[in-house]
Coordinates of C-alpha atoms in Angstrom, one line a residue:
X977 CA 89.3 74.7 103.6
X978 CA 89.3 74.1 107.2
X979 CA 88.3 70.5 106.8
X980 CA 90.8 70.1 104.5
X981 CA 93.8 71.5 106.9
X982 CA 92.5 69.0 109.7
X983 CA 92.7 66.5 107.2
X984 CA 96.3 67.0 106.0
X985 CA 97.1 67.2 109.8
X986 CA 95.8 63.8 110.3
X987 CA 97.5 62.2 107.9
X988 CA 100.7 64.0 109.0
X989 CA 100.0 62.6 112.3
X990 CA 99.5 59.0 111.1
X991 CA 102.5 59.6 109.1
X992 CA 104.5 60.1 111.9
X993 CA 103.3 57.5 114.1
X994 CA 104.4 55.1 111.1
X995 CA 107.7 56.3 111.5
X996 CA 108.0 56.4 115.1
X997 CA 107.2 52.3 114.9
X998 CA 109.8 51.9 111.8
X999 CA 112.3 53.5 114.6
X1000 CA 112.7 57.1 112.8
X1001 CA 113.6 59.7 115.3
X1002 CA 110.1 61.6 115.5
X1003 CA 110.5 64.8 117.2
X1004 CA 113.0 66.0 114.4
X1005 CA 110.6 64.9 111.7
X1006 CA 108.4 67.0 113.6
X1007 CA 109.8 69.8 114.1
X1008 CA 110.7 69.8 110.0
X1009 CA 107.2 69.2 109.2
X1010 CA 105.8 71.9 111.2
X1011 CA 103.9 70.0 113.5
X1012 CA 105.8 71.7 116.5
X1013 CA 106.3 75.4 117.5
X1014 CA 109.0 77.0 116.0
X1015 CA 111.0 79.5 117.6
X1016 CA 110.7 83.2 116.4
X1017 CA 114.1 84.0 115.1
X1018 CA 117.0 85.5 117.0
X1019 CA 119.6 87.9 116.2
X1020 CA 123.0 88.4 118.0
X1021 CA 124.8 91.5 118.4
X1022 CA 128.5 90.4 119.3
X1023 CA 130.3 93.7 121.2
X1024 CA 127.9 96.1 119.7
X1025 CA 129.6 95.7 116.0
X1026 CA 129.0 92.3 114.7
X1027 CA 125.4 91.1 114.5
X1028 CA 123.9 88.0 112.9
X1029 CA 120.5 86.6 112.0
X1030 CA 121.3 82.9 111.6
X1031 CA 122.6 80.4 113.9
X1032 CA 120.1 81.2 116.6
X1033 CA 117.4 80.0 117.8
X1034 CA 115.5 80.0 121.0
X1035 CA 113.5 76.7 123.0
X1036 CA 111.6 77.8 126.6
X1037 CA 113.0 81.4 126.5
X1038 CA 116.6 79.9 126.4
X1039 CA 118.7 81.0 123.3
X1040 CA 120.7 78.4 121.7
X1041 CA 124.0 78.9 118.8
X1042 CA 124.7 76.6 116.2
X1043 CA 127.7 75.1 117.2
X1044 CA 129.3 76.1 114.0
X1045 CA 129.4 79.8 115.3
X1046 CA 131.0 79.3 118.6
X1047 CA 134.6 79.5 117.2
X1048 CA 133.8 83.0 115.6
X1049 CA 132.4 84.0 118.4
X1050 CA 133.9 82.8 121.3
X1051 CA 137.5 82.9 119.1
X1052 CA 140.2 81.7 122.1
X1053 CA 137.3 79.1 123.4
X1054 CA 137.7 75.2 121.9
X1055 CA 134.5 73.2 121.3
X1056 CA 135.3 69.7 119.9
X1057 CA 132.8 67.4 119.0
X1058 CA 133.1 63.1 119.6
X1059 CA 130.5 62.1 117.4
X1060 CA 130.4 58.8 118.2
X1061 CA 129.9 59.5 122.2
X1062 CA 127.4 62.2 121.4
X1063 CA 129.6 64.5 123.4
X1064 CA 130.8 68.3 122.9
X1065 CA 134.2 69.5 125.0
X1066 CA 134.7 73.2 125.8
X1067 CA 138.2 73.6 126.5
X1068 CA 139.8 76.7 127.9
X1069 CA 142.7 77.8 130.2
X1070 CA 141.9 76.3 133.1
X1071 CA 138.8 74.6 132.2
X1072 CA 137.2 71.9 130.2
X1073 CA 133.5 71.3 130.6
X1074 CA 132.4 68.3 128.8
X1075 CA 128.5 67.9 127.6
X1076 CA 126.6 64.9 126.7
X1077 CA 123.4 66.1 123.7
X1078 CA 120.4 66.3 124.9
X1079 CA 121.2 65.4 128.8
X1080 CA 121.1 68.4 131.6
X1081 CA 124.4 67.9 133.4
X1082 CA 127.5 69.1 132.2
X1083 CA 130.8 67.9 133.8
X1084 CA 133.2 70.9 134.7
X1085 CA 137.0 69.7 135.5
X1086 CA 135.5 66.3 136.9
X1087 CA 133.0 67.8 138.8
X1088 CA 128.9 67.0 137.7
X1089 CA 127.1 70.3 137.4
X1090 CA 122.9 69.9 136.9
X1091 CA 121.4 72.8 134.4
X1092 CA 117.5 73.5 134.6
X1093 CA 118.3 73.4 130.5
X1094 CA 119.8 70.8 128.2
X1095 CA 123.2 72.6 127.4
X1096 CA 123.3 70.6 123.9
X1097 CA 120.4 69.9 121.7
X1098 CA 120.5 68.1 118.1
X1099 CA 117.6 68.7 115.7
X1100 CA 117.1 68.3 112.1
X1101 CA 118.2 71.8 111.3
X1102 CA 121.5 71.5 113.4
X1103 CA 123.0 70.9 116.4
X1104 CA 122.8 73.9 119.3
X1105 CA 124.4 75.0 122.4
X1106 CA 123.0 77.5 124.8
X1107 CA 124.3 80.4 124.5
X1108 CA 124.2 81.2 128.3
X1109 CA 126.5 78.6 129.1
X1110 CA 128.9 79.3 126.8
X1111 CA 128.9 83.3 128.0
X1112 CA 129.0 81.9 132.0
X1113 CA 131.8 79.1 131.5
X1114 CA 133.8 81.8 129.4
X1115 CA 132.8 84.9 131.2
X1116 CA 130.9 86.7 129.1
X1117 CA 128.3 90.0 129.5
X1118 CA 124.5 88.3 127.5
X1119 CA 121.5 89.8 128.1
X1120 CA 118.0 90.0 126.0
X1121 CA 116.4 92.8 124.4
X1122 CA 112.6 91.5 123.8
X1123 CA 112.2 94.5 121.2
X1124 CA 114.1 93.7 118.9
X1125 CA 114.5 90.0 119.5
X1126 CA 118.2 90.7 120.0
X1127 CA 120.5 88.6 122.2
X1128 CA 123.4 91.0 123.3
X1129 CA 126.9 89.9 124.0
X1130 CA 130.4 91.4 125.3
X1131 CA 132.4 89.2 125.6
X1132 CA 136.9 90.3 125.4
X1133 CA 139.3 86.9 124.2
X1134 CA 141.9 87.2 126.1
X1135 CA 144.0 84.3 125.2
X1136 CA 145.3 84.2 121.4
X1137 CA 145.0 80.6 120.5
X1138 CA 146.2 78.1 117.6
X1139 CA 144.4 74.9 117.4
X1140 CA 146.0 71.7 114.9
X1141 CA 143.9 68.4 115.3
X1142 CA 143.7 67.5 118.9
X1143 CA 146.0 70.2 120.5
X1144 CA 145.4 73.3 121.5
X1145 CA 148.1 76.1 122.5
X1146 CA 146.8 79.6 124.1
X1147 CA 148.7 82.8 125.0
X1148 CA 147.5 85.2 127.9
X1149 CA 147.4 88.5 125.8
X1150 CA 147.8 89.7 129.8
X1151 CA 150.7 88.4 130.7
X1152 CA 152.0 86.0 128.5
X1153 CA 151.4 82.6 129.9
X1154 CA 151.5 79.7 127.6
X1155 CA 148.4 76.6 128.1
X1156 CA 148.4 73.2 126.1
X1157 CA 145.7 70.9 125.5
X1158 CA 146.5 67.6 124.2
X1159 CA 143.8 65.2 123.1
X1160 CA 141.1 66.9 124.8
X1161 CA 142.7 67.5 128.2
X1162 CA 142.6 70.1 130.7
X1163 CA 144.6 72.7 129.1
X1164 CA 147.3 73.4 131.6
X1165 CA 149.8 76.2 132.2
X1166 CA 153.1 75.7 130.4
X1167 CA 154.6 79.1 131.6
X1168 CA 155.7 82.3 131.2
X1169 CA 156.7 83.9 128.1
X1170 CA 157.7 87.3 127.3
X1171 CA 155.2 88.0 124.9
X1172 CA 153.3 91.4 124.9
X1173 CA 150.7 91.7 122.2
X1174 CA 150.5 95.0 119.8
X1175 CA 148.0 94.2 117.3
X1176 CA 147.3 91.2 115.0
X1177 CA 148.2 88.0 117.0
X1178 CA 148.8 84.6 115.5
X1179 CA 150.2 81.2 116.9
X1180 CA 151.0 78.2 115.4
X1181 CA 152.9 75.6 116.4
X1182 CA 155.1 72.5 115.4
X1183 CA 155.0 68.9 116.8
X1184 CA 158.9 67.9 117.2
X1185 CA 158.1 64.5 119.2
X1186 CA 155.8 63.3 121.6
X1187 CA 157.5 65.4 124.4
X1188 CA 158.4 68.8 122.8
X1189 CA 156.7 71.4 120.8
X1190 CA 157.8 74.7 118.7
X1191 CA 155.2 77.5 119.5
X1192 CA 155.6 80.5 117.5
X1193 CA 153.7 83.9 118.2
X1194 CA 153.5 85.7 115.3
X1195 CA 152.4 89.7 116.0
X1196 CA 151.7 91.8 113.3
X1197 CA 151.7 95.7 114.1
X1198 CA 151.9 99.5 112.8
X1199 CA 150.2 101.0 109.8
X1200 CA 149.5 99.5 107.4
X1201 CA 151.0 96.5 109.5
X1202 CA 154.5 96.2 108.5
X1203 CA 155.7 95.9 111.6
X1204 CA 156.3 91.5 112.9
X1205 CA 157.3 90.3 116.2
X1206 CA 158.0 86.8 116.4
X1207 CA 158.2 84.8 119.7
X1208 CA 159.5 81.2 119.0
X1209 CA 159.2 79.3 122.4
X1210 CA 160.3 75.7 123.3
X1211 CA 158.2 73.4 125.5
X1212 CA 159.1 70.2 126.7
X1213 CA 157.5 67.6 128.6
X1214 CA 154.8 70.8 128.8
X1215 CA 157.1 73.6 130.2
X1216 CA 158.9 76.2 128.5
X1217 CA 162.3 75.5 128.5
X1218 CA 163.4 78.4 126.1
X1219 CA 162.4 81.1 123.8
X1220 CA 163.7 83.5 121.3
X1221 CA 162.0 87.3 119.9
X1222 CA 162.8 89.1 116.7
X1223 CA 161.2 92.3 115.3
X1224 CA 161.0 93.4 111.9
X1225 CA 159.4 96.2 109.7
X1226 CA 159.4 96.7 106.1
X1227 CA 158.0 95.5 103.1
X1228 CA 159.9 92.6 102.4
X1229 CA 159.8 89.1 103.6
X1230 CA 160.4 87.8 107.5
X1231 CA 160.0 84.6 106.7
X1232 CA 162.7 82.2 108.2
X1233 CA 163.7 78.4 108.2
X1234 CA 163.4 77.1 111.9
X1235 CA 165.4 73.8 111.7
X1236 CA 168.5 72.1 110.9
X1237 CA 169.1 69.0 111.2
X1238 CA 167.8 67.5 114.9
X1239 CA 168.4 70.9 116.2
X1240 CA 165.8 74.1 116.1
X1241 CA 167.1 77.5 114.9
X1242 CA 165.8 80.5 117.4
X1243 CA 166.9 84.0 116.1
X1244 CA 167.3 86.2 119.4
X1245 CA 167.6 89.9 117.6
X1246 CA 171.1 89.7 116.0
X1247 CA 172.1 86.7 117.7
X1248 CA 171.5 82.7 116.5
X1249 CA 171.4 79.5 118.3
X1250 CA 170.8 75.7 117.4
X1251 CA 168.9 74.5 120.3
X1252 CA 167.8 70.9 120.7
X1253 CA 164.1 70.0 121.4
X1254 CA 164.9 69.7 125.0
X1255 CA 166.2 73.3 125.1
X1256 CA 169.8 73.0 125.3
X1257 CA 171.5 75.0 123.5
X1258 CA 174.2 73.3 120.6
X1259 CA 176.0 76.5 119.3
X1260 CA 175.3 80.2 119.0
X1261 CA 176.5 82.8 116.6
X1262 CA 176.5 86.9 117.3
X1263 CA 175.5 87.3 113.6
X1264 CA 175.4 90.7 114.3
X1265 CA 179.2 91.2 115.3
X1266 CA 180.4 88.6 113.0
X1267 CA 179.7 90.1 110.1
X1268 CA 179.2 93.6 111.1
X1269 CA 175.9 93.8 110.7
X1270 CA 173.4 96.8 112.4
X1271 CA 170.3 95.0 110.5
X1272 CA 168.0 92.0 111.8
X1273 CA 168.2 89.0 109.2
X1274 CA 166.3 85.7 108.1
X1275 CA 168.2 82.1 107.6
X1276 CA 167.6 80.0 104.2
X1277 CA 169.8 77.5 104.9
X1278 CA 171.8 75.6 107.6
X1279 CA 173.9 73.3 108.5
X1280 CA 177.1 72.4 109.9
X1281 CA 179.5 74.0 106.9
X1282 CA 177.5 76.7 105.6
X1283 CA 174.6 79.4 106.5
X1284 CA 172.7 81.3 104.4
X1285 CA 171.2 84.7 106.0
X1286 CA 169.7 88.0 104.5
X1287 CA 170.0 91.0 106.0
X1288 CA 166.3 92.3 106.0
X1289 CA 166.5 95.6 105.0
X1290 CA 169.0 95.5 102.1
X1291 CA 168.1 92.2 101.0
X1292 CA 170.9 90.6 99.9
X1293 CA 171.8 87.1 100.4
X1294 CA 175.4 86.5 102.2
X1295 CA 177.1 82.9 102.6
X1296 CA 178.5 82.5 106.0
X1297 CA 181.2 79.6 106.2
X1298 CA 181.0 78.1 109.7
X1299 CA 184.8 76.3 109.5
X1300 CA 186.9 79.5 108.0
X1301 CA 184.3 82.4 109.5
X1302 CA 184.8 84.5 106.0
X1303 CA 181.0 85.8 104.7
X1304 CA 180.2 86.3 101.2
X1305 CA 177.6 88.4 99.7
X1306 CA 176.6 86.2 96.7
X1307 CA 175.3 89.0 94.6
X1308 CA 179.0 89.9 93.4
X1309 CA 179.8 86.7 92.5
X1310 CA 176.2 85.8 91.1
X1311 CA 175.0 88.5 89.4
X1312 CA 175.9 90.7 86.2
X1313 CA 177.8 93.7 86.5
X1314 CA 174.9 95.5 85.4
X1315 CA 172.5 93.5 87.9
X1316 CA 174.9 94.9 90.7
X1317 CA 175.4 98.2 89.6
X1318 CA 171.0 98.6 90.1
X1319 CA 171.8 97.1 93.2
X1320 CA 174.5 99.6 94.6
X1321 CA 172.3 102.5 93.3
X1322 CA 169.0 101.6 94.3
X1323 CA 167.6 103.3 97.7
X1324 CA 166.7 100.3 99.8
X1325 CA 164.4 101.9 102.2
X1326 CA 161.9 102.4 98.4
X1327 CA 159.0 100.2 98.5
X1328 CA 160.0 98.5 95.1
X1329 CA 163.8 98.1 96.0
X1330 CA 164.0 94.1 94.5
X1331 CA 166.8 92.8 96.6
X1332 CA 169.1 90.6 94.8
X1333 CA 165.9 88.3 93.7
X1334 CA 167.9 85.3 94.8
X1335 CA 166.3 82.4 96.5
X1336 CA 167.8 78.8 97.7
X1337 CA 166.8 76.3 95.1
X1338 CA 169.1 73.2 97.2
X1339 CA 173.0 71.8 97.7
X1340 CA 174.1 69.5 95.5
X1341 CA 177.7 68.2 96.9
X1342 CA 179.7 71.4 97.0
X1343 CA 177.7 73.6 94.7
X1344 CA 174.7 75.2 95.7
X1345 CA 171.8 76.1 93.1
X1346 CA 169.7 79.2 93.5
X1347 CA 166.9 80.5 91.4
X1348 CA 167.2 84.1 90.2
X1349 CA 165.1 86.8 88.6
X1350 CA 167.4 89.0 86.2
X1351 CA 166.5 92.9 87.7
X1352 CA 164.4 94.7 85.9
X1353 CA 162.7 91.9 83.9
X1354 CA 161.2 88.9 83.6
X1355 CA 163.4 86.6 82.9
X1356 CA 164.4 83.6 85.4
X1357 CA 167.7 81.8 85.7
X1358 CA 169.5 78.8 87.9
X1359 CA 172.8 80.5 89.5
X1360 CA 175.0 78.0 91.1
X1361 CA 178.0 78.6 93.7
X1362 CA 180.3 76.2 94.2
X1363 CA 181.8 76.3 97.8
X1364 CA 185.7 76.4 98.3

């Protein structure tokens, strides 16, 4: 038997020497063929509550993630990969460290750094960063408990961030500056917003042109989270120029149209302005005193004759005409007497009050089409409203 293992060895070993002279990449074939150590397994507790056995793995007492993970873990870090230079970039507020696989340097904000440690490796299995890297460039608690074979981590985000192909756009959950990285840059300061995080933070944002950007920080809050705060922020040529909040908390819908036309549509509590990319404002209208409204709203539709807006919480669509300044709540002219009668009756602060169940379908000349759910049943109609 034991001959017999030395034997397999040896041709393994020959095997691999073939390879090596057809130009195969021997140390991976290697390592997946047993020939080399391999590491005991790792597991990773992530702030005491999250804790995984895969991903890990651990060369010359150094513990190394699958690059995969970092996202999860490290959730307001970037780590993008150029596969053709054999590079990974770690972007942060203030930082982007930039490492090359396999090599020991790592360049911080243009500056060469020397590790003891490659920072990257690559092997058949995956490619790996050390995980004490990461936790120093990002400022992070790690230490080893040889027991149990655990790597321990704290580490706090304290950026919320929103990442769409090669930009990157982080909050300061602190105090509500704004950072952008474009095409792998330095992500740099943008300024400050008013933003002040309660619970669940999100941001997106929207490319308007190559010099201005529509960032929107969505915060969703309370029990059982119906509570929103959006922020809606303007940067151009990387500053914020202007921003906009509005709360809401119910069951229904928050969802709002942000454009119209070339000019953005910011919804400042009961107040609404068309501002251009730049941040100038074109027009604003105090929705609130126009139409006597004590109720936060959502736009539909906009442009320079009509506006659509729904009061949030009773849900019922009105047309606003920007030349004569008269408001119409489409419901009485839309729906059947019957339809409006539920709607007069019903208690709009019940979870399963329906609103008017009347949506924007699109304008054709002066009529405008809607699609409509008759109350109380399951039939669907197109309701159209031709303007005077």
């Amino acid at each position: 038997m034991k001959r017999r293992r030395l034997l397999q060895k040896s041709v393994l070993a020959a095997s691999l020497v073939a390879l090596a002279c057809a130009g195969v990449n021997v140390s991976e074939t290697a390592t997946a063929a047993g020939l080399t150590k391999k590491a005991p397994d790792i597991r990773v507790s992530v702030n005491g509550t999250y804790t995984f056995e895969q991903g890990a793995v651990q060369w010359d007492g150094i513990t190394y993630l699958n690059v995969k993970e970092v996202n999860h873990i490290f959730g307001d870090a970037a780590l993008v990969e150029n596969a053709s230079a054999g590079t990974f970039t770690l972007l942060y507020p203030g930082m982007k460290a930039v490492y090359t696989t396999g090599q020991r340097s790592v360049i911080v904000n243009g500056k060469k750094h020397v590790r003891d440690y490659a920072s990257v490796k690559r092997t058949a299995s995956g490619t790996y960063i050390a995980l004490r890297e990461l936790s120093d460039r990002l400022q992070g608690g790690i230490s080893f408990n040889s027991q149990t074979r655990t790597v321990v981590l704290n580490y706090k985000e304290r950026y919320a961030v929103g990442r769409h192909e090669s930009t990157s756009v982080w909050v300061d959950k602190q105090n509500g500056t704004l950072y952008i990285s474009k095409q792998g840059q330095l992500p740099q300061a943008a300024g400050q917003t008013s933003f002040k995080p309660r619970d669940l933070v999100y941001v997106t944002f929207k490319q308007l042109s190559n010099a201005s950007l529509l960032v929107t920080i969505s915060d969703s809050w309370g029990e059982p989270h119906l509570g929103m705060d959006y922020y809606k922020i303007i940067v151009h040529n990387g500053k914020v120029v202007r921003e906009a909040k509005t709360s809401y908390y119910g069951f229904r819908s928050s969802a709002s149209i942000d454009q119209a036309g070339n000019n953005l549509l910011l919804i400042d509590q009961g107040k609404l302005h068309w501002v251009r990319p730049d941040g100038v404002t074109v027009q604003s209208l105090d929705i609130g005193s126009r139409l006597g409204l004590q109720d936060v709203f959502t736009v539909e539709y906009a442009d320079q004759d009509v506006l659509l807006i729904r009061p949030y919480t009773v849900g019922k669509l009105i047309l606003y005409n920007m030349k004569t300044g008269t408001a119409t709540e489409l419901y009485k002219k839309l729906l059947t007497e019957e339809e409006q009668e539920i709607l007069d009756t019903w208690v709009t602060s019940e979870a399963d009050y329906p609103g008017d169940q009347l949506w924007f379908a699109k304008l054709e000349g002066n009529t405008l089409f809607f699609k409509h759910r008759v109350l109380l049943r399951s039939e669907e109609k197109v309701l159209r409203y031709t303007l005077e």
